[in-house]
Tab-separated table of C-alpha atoms and ligand atoms in Angstrom:
chain	number	residue	atom	x	y	z
A	1	UNK	CA	-69.709	-120.637	-232.406
A	2	UNK	CA	-66.665	-119.110	-230.660
A	3	UNK	CA	-67.461	-116.083	-228.169
A	4	UNK	CA	-65.004	-113.425	-227.234
A	5	UNK	CA	-65.600	-112.123	-224.270
A	6	UNK	CA	-62.366	-110.847	-223.208
A	7	UNK	CA	-61.905	-107.537	-224.359
A	8	UNK	CA	-60.630	-106.175	-221.320
A	9	UNK	CA	-57.367	-108.298	-222.241
A	10	UNK	CA	-57.603	-106.835	-225.947
A	11	UNK	CA	-60.191	-106.213	-228.557
A	12	UNK	CA	-60.349	-107.119	-232.305
A	13	UNK	CA	-59.087	-104.359	-234.747
A	14	UNK	CA	-61.728	-102.557	-236.271
A	15	UNK	CA	-61.939	-103.266	-239.977
A	16	UNK	CA	-61.279	-99.342	-240.873
A	17	UNK	CA	-58.514	-99.175	-238.676
A	18	UNK	CA	-56.837	-102.375	-240.568
A	19	UNK	CA	-57.505	-100.084	-243.832
A	20	UNK	CA	-55.912	-97.214	-242.430
A	21	UNK	CA	-52.835	-99.091	-241.321
A	22	UNK	CA	-52.471	-101.041	-244.754
A	23	UNK	CA	-52.772	-98.181	-246.679
A	24	UNK	CA	-49.926	-95.952	-244.416
A	25	UNK	CA	-47.724	-99.066	-244.555
A	26	UNK	CA	-47.885	-99.159	-248.313
A	27	UNK	CA	-48.096	-95.567	-249.123
A	28	UNK	CA	-46.343	-93.629	-246.664
A	29	UNK	CA	-43.256	-95.500	-245.495
A	30	UNK	CA	-41.064	-92.311	-244.895
A	31	UNK	CA	-39.200	-91.375	-241.672
A	32	UNK	CA	-41.172	-88.292	-239.953
A	33	UNK	CA	-38.138	-86.886	-239.295
A	34	UNK	CA	-36.729	-86.802	-242.597
A	35	UNK	CA	-36.852	-83.406	-244.390
A	36	UNK	CA	-37.526	-84.517	-247.922
A	37	UNK	CA	-41.244	-85.089	-249.452
A	38	UNK	CA	-41.425	-88.600	-248.285
A	39	UNK	CA	-40.716	-87.736	-244.740
A	40	UNK	CA	-42.878	-84.651	-244.816
A	41	UNK	CA	-45.823	-86.813	-245.964
A	42	UNK	CA	-45.035	-89.281	-243.100
A	43	UNK	CA	-44.859	-86.013	-240.501
A	44	UNK	CA	-48.137	-84.939	-241.806
A	45	UNK	CA	-49.817	-87.756	-241.145
A	46	UNK	CA	-48.124	-88.372	-237.733
A	47	UNK	CA	-49.246	-84.600	-236.913
A	48	UNK	CA	-52.799	-85.259	-238.274
A	49	UNK	CA	-52.963	-88.290	-236.029
A	50	UNK	CA	-51.914	-86.295	-232.983
A	51	UNK	CA	-54.336	-83.378	-233.729
A	52	UNK	CA	-57.448	-85.849	-234.060
A	53	UNK	CA	-56.554	-87.645	-230.853
A	54	UNK	CA	-56.285	-84.350	-228.969
A	55	UNK	CA	-59.302	-83.077	-230.023
A	56	UNK	CA	-61.038	-86.046	-229.075
A	57	UNK	CA	-59.843	-85.927	-225.334
A	58	UNK	CA	-59.973	-82.121	-224.864
A	59	UNK	CA	-56.413	-81.754	-225.118
A	60	UNK	CA	-53.987	-79.651	-227.188
A	61	UNK	CA	-51.863	-81.643	-229.655
A	62	UNK	CA	-48.264	-80.952	-227.985
A	63	UNK	CA	-49.786	-82.770	-224.784
A	64	UNK	CA	-49.967	-85.975	-226.719
A	65	UNK	CA	-46.690	-87.910	-226.623
A	66	UNK	CA	-46.955	-91.189	-228.801
A	67	UNK	CA	-45.174	-94.284	-227.330
A	68	UNK	CA	-45.441	-98.093	-227.275
A	69	UNK	CA	-48.094	-99.083	-224.768
A	70	UNK	CA	-49.628	-98.363	-221.471
A	71	UNK	CA	-47.062	-100.228	-219.801
A	72	UNK	CA	-44.591	-97.527	-221.179
A	73	UNK	CA	-46.279	-94.388	-220.238
A	74	UNK	CA	-46.723	-95.893	-216.883
A	75	UNK	CA	-43.202	-96.536	-216.443
A	76	UNK	CA	-42.170	-93.162	-218.164
A	77	UNK	CA	-44.966	-91.146	-215.459
A	78	UNK	CA	-43.227	-93.045	-212.755
A	79	UNK	CA	-39.719	-92.516	-213.592
A	80	UNK	CA	-40.360	-88.577	-214.360
A	81	UNK	CA	-41.934	-88.215	-211.096
A	82	UNK	CA	-39.029	-89.934	-209.163
A	83	UNK	CA	-36.042	-88.607	-211.333
A	84	UNK	CA	-36.993	-85.262	-212.573
A	85	UNK	CA	-39.864	-84.096	-210.175
A	86	UNK	CA	-38.109	-85.488	-207.117
A	87	UNK	CA	-41.316	-86.369	-205.508
A	88	UNK	CA	-41.081	-87.598	-201.952
A	89	UNK	CA	-44.203	-89.398	-201.820
A	90	UNK	CA	-46.223	-91.710	-204.296
A	91	UNK	CA	-49.814	-92.038	-203.375
A	92	UNK	CA	-51.258	-95.180	-205.272
A	93	UNK	CA	-53.697	-98.125	-204.823
A	94	UNK	CA	-53.241	-101.895	-204.025
A	95	UNK	CA	-54.976	-102.624	-207.179
A	96	UNK	CA	-53.264	-100.553	-209.800
A	97	UNK	CA	-52.016	-102.701	-212.867
A	98	UNK	CA	-48.561	-104.255	-212.271
A	99	UNK	CA	-47.096	-101.427	-214.562
A	100	UNK	CA	-47.844	-99.065	-212.056
A	101	UNK	CA	-48.077	-101.026	-208.782
A	102	UNK	CA	-44.565	-102.834	-209.491
A	103	UNK	CA	-42.993	-99.853	-211.027
A	104	UNK	CA	-43.701	-97.503	-207.901
A	105	UNK	CA	-42.156	-100.637	-205.558
A	106	UNK	CA	-39.243	-100.402	-208.109
A	107	UNK	CA	-38.544	-97.153	-206.405
A	108	UNK	CA	-39.316	-97.677	-202.659
A	109	UNK	CA	-35.833	-96.944	-201.330
A	110	UNK	CA	-36.125	-93.579	-203.138
A	111	UNK	CA	-39.653	-92.705	-202.492
A	112	UNK	CA	-42.611	-93.026	-199.809
A	113	UNK	CA	-45.248	-95.138	-201.180
A	114	UNK	CA	-48.820	-94.389	-199.585
A	115	UNK	CA	-51.744	-96.687	-200.427
A	116	UNK	CA	-54.874	-95.024	-200.639
A	117	UNK	CA	-57.957	-96.574	-198.987
A	118	UNK	CA	-60.240	-98.020	-201.212
A	119	UNK	CA	-64.408	-98.744	-200.736
A	120	UNK	CA	-65.520	-102.165	-200.478
A	121	UNK	CA	-66.250	-101.960	-204.298
A	122	UNK	CA	-62.674	-101.076	-205.058
A	123	UNK	CA	-62.704	-97.049	-205.612
A	124	UNK	CA	-60.266	-94.908	-204.091
A	125	UNK	CA	-62.413	-93.471	-200.912
A	126	UNK	CA	-62.573	-89.880	-201.750
A	127	UNK	CA	-64.139	-89.051	-198.217
A	128	UNK	CA	-60.578	-89.772	-196.677
A	129	UNK	CA	-58.305	-88.655	-199.642
A	130	UNK	CA	-58.640	-84.944	-198.462
A	131	UNK	CA	-57.359	-85.717	-194.884
A	132	UNK	CA	-54.262	-87.843	-196.421
A	133	UNK	CA	-53.160	-84.921	-198.679
A	134	UNK	CA	-53.571	-82.368	-196.019
A	135	UNK	CA	-50.623	-83.582	-194.213
A	136	UNK	CA	-48.429	-84.321	-197.565
A	137	UNK	CA	-45.016	-82.603	-197.681
A	138	UNK	CA	-43.219	-81.830	-200.329
A	139	UNK	CA	-43.648	-82.721	-204.227
A	140	UNK	CA	-45.669	-85.972	-204.582
A	141	UNK	CA	-47.545	-87.995	-207.587
A	142	UNK	CA	-50.934	-89.275	-207.178
A	143	UNK	CA	-51.328	-92.294	-209.253
A	144	UNK	CA	-54.711	-93.803	-209.715
A	145	UNK	CA	-56.176	-95.731	-212.491
A	146	UNK	CA	-59.658	-94.533	-214.071
A	147	UNK	CA	-60.893	-97.952	-213.869
A	148	UNK	CA	-59.809	-101.201	-212.517
A	149	UNK	CA	-58.993	-103.852	-215.314
A	150	UNK	CA	-59.308	-106.909	-213.287
A	151	UNK	CA	-62.970	-106.200	-211.653
A	152	UNK	CA	-64.087	-102.888	-213.355
A	153	UNK	CA	-64.487	-100.781	-210.421
A	154	UNK	CA	-64.397	-97.200	-211.692
A	155	UNK	CA	-63.039	-94.123	-209.937
A	156	UNK	CA	-64.606	-90.672	-209.827
A	157	UNK	CA	-61.500	-89.429	-211.623
A	158	UNK	CA	-62.962	-85.787	-211.936
A	159	UNK	CA	-63.440	-85.436	-208.486
A	160	UNK	CA	-60.092	-87.142	-207.267
A	161	UNK	CA	-58.134	-85.174	-209.469
A	162	UNK	CA	-60.027	-81.861	-208.575
A	163	UNK	CA	-59.475	-83.106	-204.961
A	164	UNK	CA	-55.700	-83.823	-205.341
A	165	UNK	CA	-55.053	-80.916	-207.272
A	166	UNK	CA	-56.419	-78.605	-204.398
A	167	UNK	CA	-53.259	-79.216	-202.715
A	168	UNK	CA	-49.900	-77.807	-203.207
A	169	UNK	CA	-46.873	-79.646	-205.136
A	170	UNK	CA	-49.192	-82.401	-206.258
A	171	UNK	CA	-49.146	-84.123	-209.517
A	172	UNK	CA	-51.663	-86.320	-210.645
A	173	UNK	CA	-51.508	-89.270	-213.113
A	174	UNK	CA	-54.105	-91.916	-214.350
A	175	UNK	CA	-53.767	-94.949	-215.724
A	176	UNK	CA	-56.760	-94.751	-218.530
A	177	UNK	CA	-56.148	-97.732	-220.563
A	178	UNK	CA	-59.394	-99.224	-219.885
A	179	UNK	CA	-61.633	-96.227	-220.024
A	180	UNK	CA	-60.161	-94.371	-222.950
A	181	UNK	CA	-62.149	-94.971	-226.134
A	182	UNK	CA	-64.859	-96.464	-223.683
A	183	UNK	CA	-66.060	-93.188	-222.018
A	184	UNK	CA	-66.279	-89.467	-222.786
A	185	UNK	CA	-62.917	-88.144	-221.765
A	186	UNK	CA	-62.240	-84.276	-221.633
A	187	UNK	CA	-59.289	-83.228	-220.010
A	188	UNK	CA	-60.449	-79.450	-219.460
A	189	UNK	CA	-62.492	-81.128	-216.921
A	190	UNK	CA	-60.260	-84.035	-215.580
A	191	UNK	CA	-57.704	-82.156	-213.937
A	192	UNK	CA	-54.631	-84.885	-214.382
A	193	UNK	CA	-51.295	-83.989	-215.431
A	194	UNK	CA	-50.567	-87.322	-216.787
A	195	UNK	CA	-52.483	-89.955	-218.409
A	196	UNK	CA	-52.081	-93.334	-220.007
A	197	UNK	CA	-53.742	-94.711	-223.029
A	198	UNK	CA	-53.319	-97.968	-225.266
A	199	UNK	CA	-54.460	-98.372	-228.518
A	200	UNK	CA	-55.352	-102.335	-228.384
A	201	UNK	CA	-57.871	-101.796	-225.638
A	202	UNK	CA	-60.169	-99.645	-227.904
A	203	UNK	CA	-59.984	-101.669	-231.520
A	204	UNK	CA	-56.779	-100.420	-232.507
A	205	UNK	CA	-53.373	-102.180	-232.825
A	206	UNK	CA	-50.912	-103.640	-230.288
A	207	UNK	CA	-47.758	-102.095	-229.570
A	208	UNK	CA	-48.740	-98.693	-229.724
A	209	UNK	CA	-50.267	-96.019	-227.219
A	210	UNK	CA	-49.915	-92.397	-226.140
A	211	UNK	CA	-49.354	-90.330	-222.881
A	212	UNK	CA	-51.310	-87.245	-222.046
A	213	UNK	CA	-48.897	-84.667	-220.461
A	214	UNK	CA	-50.537	-81.372	-219.567
A	215	UNK	CA	-48.745	-78.405	-220.806
A	216	UNK	CA	-45.912	-76.954	-218.382
A	217	UNK	CA	-45.880	-80.174	-216.500
A	218	UNK	CA	-41.986	-80.922	-215.954
A	219	UNK	CA	-41.054	-83.793	-218.229
A	220	UNK	CA	-38.057	-85.809	-218.840
A	221	UNK	CA	-37.415	-88.437	-221.505
A	222	UNK	CA	-37.172	-92.246	-220.055
A	223	UNK	CA	-36.118	-93.155	-223.702
A	224	UNK	CA	-33.447	-90.860	-224.756
A	225	UNK	CA	-31.108	-90.898	-227.788
A	226	UNK	CA	-33.273	-89.301	-230.553
A	227	UNK	CA	-35.504	-85.952	-231.390
A	228	UNK	CA	-38.679	-87.748	-231.671
A	229	UNK	CA	-41.575	-86.560	-229.900
A	230	UNK	CA	-40.017	-83.356	-228.880
A	231	UNK	CA	-37.415	-85.274	-227.214
A	232	UNK	CA	-39.531	-87.057	-224.823
A	233	UNK	CA	-39.690	-90.063	-226.430
A	234	UNK	CA	-36.793	-91.186	-228.767
A	235	UNK	CA	-37.399	-93.598	-231.388
A	236	UNK	CA	-38.768	-93.791	-234.835
A	237	UNK	CA	-42.177	-93.507	-234.524
A	238	UNK	CA	-44.802	-96.347	-235.612
A	239	UNK	CA	-46.847	-94.177	-238.047
A	240	UNK	CA	-49.066	-96.747	-239.311
A	241	UNK	CA	-49.912	-97.852	-235.924
A	242	UNK	CA	-50.489	-94.292	-234.868
A	243	UNK	CA	-52.602	-93.456	-238.033
A	244	UNK	CA	-54.567	-96.541	-236.809
A	245	UNK	CA	-54.897	-95.548	-233.259
A	246	UNK	CA	-56.093	-92.363	-234.057
A	247	UNK	CA	-59.071	-93.763	-236.380
A	248	UNK	CA	-59.557	-96.293	-233.663
A	249	UNK	CA	-60.310	-93.695	-231.193
A	250	UNK	CA	-62.416	-91.612	-233.702
A	251	UNK	CA	-64.372	-94.680	-234.145
A	252	UNK	CA	-64.643	-95.824	-230.696
A	253	UNK	CA	-65.890	-92.364	-229.694
A	254	UNK	CA	-68.425	-91.497	-232.285
A	255	UNK	CA	-71.387	-92.824	-230.475
A	256	UNK	CA	-70.014	-93.136	-227.350
A	257	UNK	CA	-73.626	-92.801	-225.274
A	258	UNK	CA	-75.183	-95.384	-227.517
A	259	UNK	CA	-72.429	-97.949	-227.175
A	260	UNK	CA	-72.237	-97.229	-223.385
A	261	UNK	CA	-76.122	-97.863	-223.252
A	262	UNK	CA	-75.965	-100.911	-225.516
A	263	UNK	CA	-72.775	-102.476	-222.911
A	264	UNK	CA	-74.708	-101.796	-220.116
A	265	UNK	CA	-77.798	-103.635	-221.348
A	266	UNK	CA	-75.787	-106.596	-222.774
A	267	UNK	CA	-73.850	-106.758	-219.215
A	268	UNK	CA	-77.332	-106.639	-217.140
A	269	UNK	CA	-78.728	-109.403	-219.320
A	270	UNK	CA	-75.772	-111.329	-218.898
A	271	UNK	CA	-75.677	-110.901	-215.268
A	272	UNK	CA	-79.551	-111.965	-214.685
A	273	UNK	CA	-79.015	-115.051	-217.294
A	274	UNK	CA	-75.970	-116.467	-215.271
A	275	UNK	CA	-77.553	-115.574	-211.756
A	276	UNK	CA	-80.878	-117.302	-212.880
A	277	UNK	CA	-78.574	-120.717	-213.667
A	278	UNK	CA	-76.153	-120.728	-210.966
A	279	UNK	CA	-77.770	-118.579	-207.999
A	280	UNK	CA	-75.155	-118.537	-205.770
A	281	UNK	CA	-72.643	-116.909	-208.205
A	282	UNK	CA	-71.704	-113.233	-206.810
A	283	UNK	CA	-69.951	-110.566	-208.719
A	284	UNK	CA	-66.800	-108.821	-208.265
A	285	UNK	CA	-67.903	-105.927	-210.208
A	286	UNK	CA	-69.913	-103.456	-208.210
A	287	UNK	CA	-73.492	-102.456	-209.657
A	288	UNK	CA	-72.958	-98.987	-209.034
A	289	UNK	CA	-69.676	-97.051	-210.367
A	290	UNK	CA	-68.200	-99.664	-212.722
A	291	UNK	CA	-66.964	-99.813	-216.312
A	292	UNK	CA	-69.929	-101.096	-218.558
A	293	UNK	CA	-67.415	-103.676	-220.528
A	294	UNK	CA	-66.234	-105.716	-217.414
A	295	UNK	CA	-68.613	-108.306	-215.339
A	296	UNK	CA	-66.051	-110.095	-213.077
A	297	UNK	CA	-68.031	-112.817	-211.338
A	298	UNK	CA	-66.804	-115.496	-208.549
A	299	UNK	CA	-67.937	-119.089	-209.149
A	300	UNK	CA	-69.049	-121.124	-206.387
A	301	UNK	CA	-66.541	-123.923	-205.137
A	302	UNK	CA	-68.355	-126.800	-207.020
A	303	UNK	CA	-66.823	-125.611	-209.908
A	304	UNK	CA	-63.241	-126.826	-210.532
A	305	UNK	CA	-61.330	-123.655	-210.172
A	306	UNK	CA	-58.478	-125.036	-211.890
A	307	UNK	CA	-59.977	-126.206	-214.771
A	308	UNK	CA	-62.744	-123.496	-215.400
A	309	UNK	CA	-61.310	-121.432	-217.889
A	310	UNK	CA	-60.145	-124.313	-219.833
A	311	UNK	CA	-63.629	-125.816	-219.662
A	312	UNK	CA	-64.821	-122.973	-220.891
A	313	UNK	CA	-62.226	-122.283	-223.824
A	314	UNK	CA	-62.983	-125.766	-224.659
A	315	UNK	CA	-66.560	-124.639	-225.077
A	316	UNK	CA	-65.491	-121.602	-227.517
A	317	UNK	CA	-65.700	-119.169	-225.014
A	318	UNK	CA	-62.817	-116.647	-224.484
A	319	UNK	CA	-62.643	-115.062	-220.933
A	320	UNK	CA	-60.070	-114.701	-218.550
A	321	UNK	CA	-59.574	-115.211	-214.718
A	322	UNK	CA	-58.574	-112.013	-213.589
A	323	UNK	CA	-56.011	-110.080	-215.422
A	324	UNK	CA	-54.686	-111.183	-218.621
A	325	UNK	CA	-51.357	-110.408	-217.742
A	326	UNK	CA	-51.291	-112.595	-214.702
A	327	UNK	CA	-53.354	-115.078	-216.051
A	328	UNK	CA	-51.141	-118.428	-216.883
A	329	UNK	CA	-49.003	-117.260	-214.132
A	330	UNK	CA	-49.655	-119.280	-211.097
A	331	UNK	CA	-49.861	-116.734	-208.709
A	332	UNK	CA	-52.695	-115.088	-206.960
A	333	UNK	CA	-53.481	-111.604	-208.402
A	334	UNK	CA	-52.515	-108.820	-205.998
A	335	UNK	CA	-55.675	-107.076	-207.130
A	336	UNK	CA	-58.300	-109.873	-206.160
A	337	UNK	CA	-56.096	-110.301	-202.974
A	338	UNK	CA	-57.660	-106.791	-201.806
A	339	UNK	CA	-61.337	-108.530	-201.905
A	340	UNK	CA	-62.981	-111.162	-200.035
A	341	UNK	CA	-63.160	-113.902	-202.099
A	342	UNK	CA	-64.175	-117.356	-200.493
A	343	UNK	CA	-61.821	-119.936	-200.298
A	344	UNK	CA	-61.689	-122.205	-203.343
A	345	UNK	CA	-63.612	-119.901	-205.368
A	346	UNK	CA	-62.494	-118.965	-209.135
A	347	UNK	CA	-62.755	-115.349	-210.203
A	348	UNK	CA	-63.836	-115.037	-214.171
A	349	UNK	CA	-63.984	-111.870	-215.863
A	350	UNK	CA	-66.087	-111.581	-218.593
A	351	UNK	CA	-65.293	-108.207	-220.617
A	352	UNK	CA	-67.741	-107.080	-223.460
A	353	UNK	CA	-67.113	-105.087	-226.414
A	354	UNK	CA	-69.662	-103.251	-228.809
A	355	UNK	CA	-69.285	-105.959	-231.166
A	356	UNK	CA	-70.750	-108.516	-228.690
A	357	UNK	CA	-74.244	-109.162	-229.182
A	358	UNK	CA	-77.192	-110.858	-227.295
A	359	UNK	CA	-76.894	-114.387	-229.062
A	360	UNK	CA	-73.477	-114.388	-227.865
A	361	UNK	CA	-74.614	-113.706	-224.105
A	362	UNK	CA	-77.230	-116.639	-224.540
A	363	UNK	CA	-74.659	-119.110	-226.240
A	364	UNK	CA	-72.133	-118.199	-223.034
A	365	UNK	CA	-74.899	-119.085	-220.576
A	366	UNK	CA	-75.858	-122.368	-222.529
A	367	UNK	CA	-72.517	-123.446	-222.173
A	368	UNK	CA	-71.995	-122.500	-218.640
A	369	UNK	CA	-75.287	-124.470	-217.815
A	370	UNK	CA	-74.056	-127.390	-219.753
A	371	UNK	CA	-70.825	-127.391	-217.553
A	372	UNK	CA	-72.985	-127.360	-214.612
A	373	UNK	CA	-75.132	-130.136	-215.723
A	374	UNK	CA	-72.040	-131.911	-216.548
A	375	UNK	CA	-70.919	-131.675	-212.701
A	376	UNK	CA	-74.276	-132.721	-211.276
A	377	UNK	CA	-73.904	-136.039	-213.589
A	378	UNK	CA	-70.283	-136.549	-212.674
A	379	UNK	CA	-71.388	-136.022	-208.783
A	380	UNK	CA	-74.574	-138.218	-209.087
B	401	PLP	N1	-53.044	-100.670	-217.321
B	401	PLP	C1	-54.155	-101.231	-217.571
B	401	PLP	C2	-55.407	-100.807	-216.509
B	401	PLP	C3	-54.482	-102.369	-218.279
B	401	PLP	O1	-55.382	-103.225	-218.408
B	401	PLP	C4	-53.142	-102.620	-219.320
B	401	PLP	C5	-53.292	-103.999	-220.086
B	401	PLP	O2	-53.906	-104.794	-219.786
B	401	PLP	C6	-51.958	-101.859	-219.031
B	401	PLP	C7	-51.977	-100.892	-217.890
B	401	PLP	C8	-50.939	-102.177	-220.071
B	401	PLP	O3	-51.041	-101.793	-221.347
B	401	PLP	P1	-50.250	-102.230	-222.594
B	401	PLP	O4	-50.808	-103.717	-222.857
B	401	PLP	O5	-50.592	-101.294	-223.443
B	401	PLP	O6	-48.997	-102.279	-222.100
């Protein structure tokens, strides 16, 4: 049996999405910028996709800009903030995805970087946010992720954005890559100016995403040279993938409350069963205020931390040690460094989708028990 518990890294593409993509590739090959019938057909599918996405997230179609991925949106927002809005300060956290964390640091000579304090559970401490923003001077960007990809902490983004927007000259961005298509999102209620989304995290294709930019928010292009996306993101649109992304978001959000309840229960069963076989296991993912798809665990030192992921893989279980983006690189994650992880312990992130089931949970727990038994025998 093969079990895929690495859905925070990427998700399997939905079969309906594959149909939409292949049909678009086969029948709608025109360039949306061409004025003849073939171009017009492509343009129609492009704009229909934009309308679908906008409607789902409570936005206007003109507020959706298609691009290549979450990393690009994050870079574009920071670039726009520094080069176009001339922000003096960027307020962010030490547990952002590298596409924000590193990109912000690239501008450390241009702006002041302020890291917002976090609670023990990894959420921005909203009780301290007022005091920090009250002394802000000049235009500033607050960029805080909705949910953390490595350990699942979920911010109260609605409240965070409300607080931040109550101060003058503050723009708010949220990296919503892990929550778009996973939680109900309504941009009428979440007062961010910018948001980042990526199709491959909600059963869409890789290499396509979108940036939400609230109307009237100043924006400049990071990629120039064409007039696509109203000049804000040049380059011929990846139409088939964009159409697939719109379908993926539709499918991901059709039954959200039911899917969330299902994922919560799957994760609870997993948490309880794994705790029953390894009583000393700890959970980095907080019980309250976390994303239902993620369970980040801290295995005790008797497990071989270097070999654990490989051993699980050999038993057919795909999961991850922290962020997929840094796994393989022998560098400790800047995110995990913010938490008290006992020396020699391995953090393993199991992340779920609605396509996982209880049999897979049982299989995975059985295999972990097998690993533990093998350890006992080798030590005997
Ligand atoms: N932001 C977060 C929170 C992520 O988890 C990821 C991917 O892991 C990204 C950004 C990057 O997205 P993409 O893979 O579309 O570039």
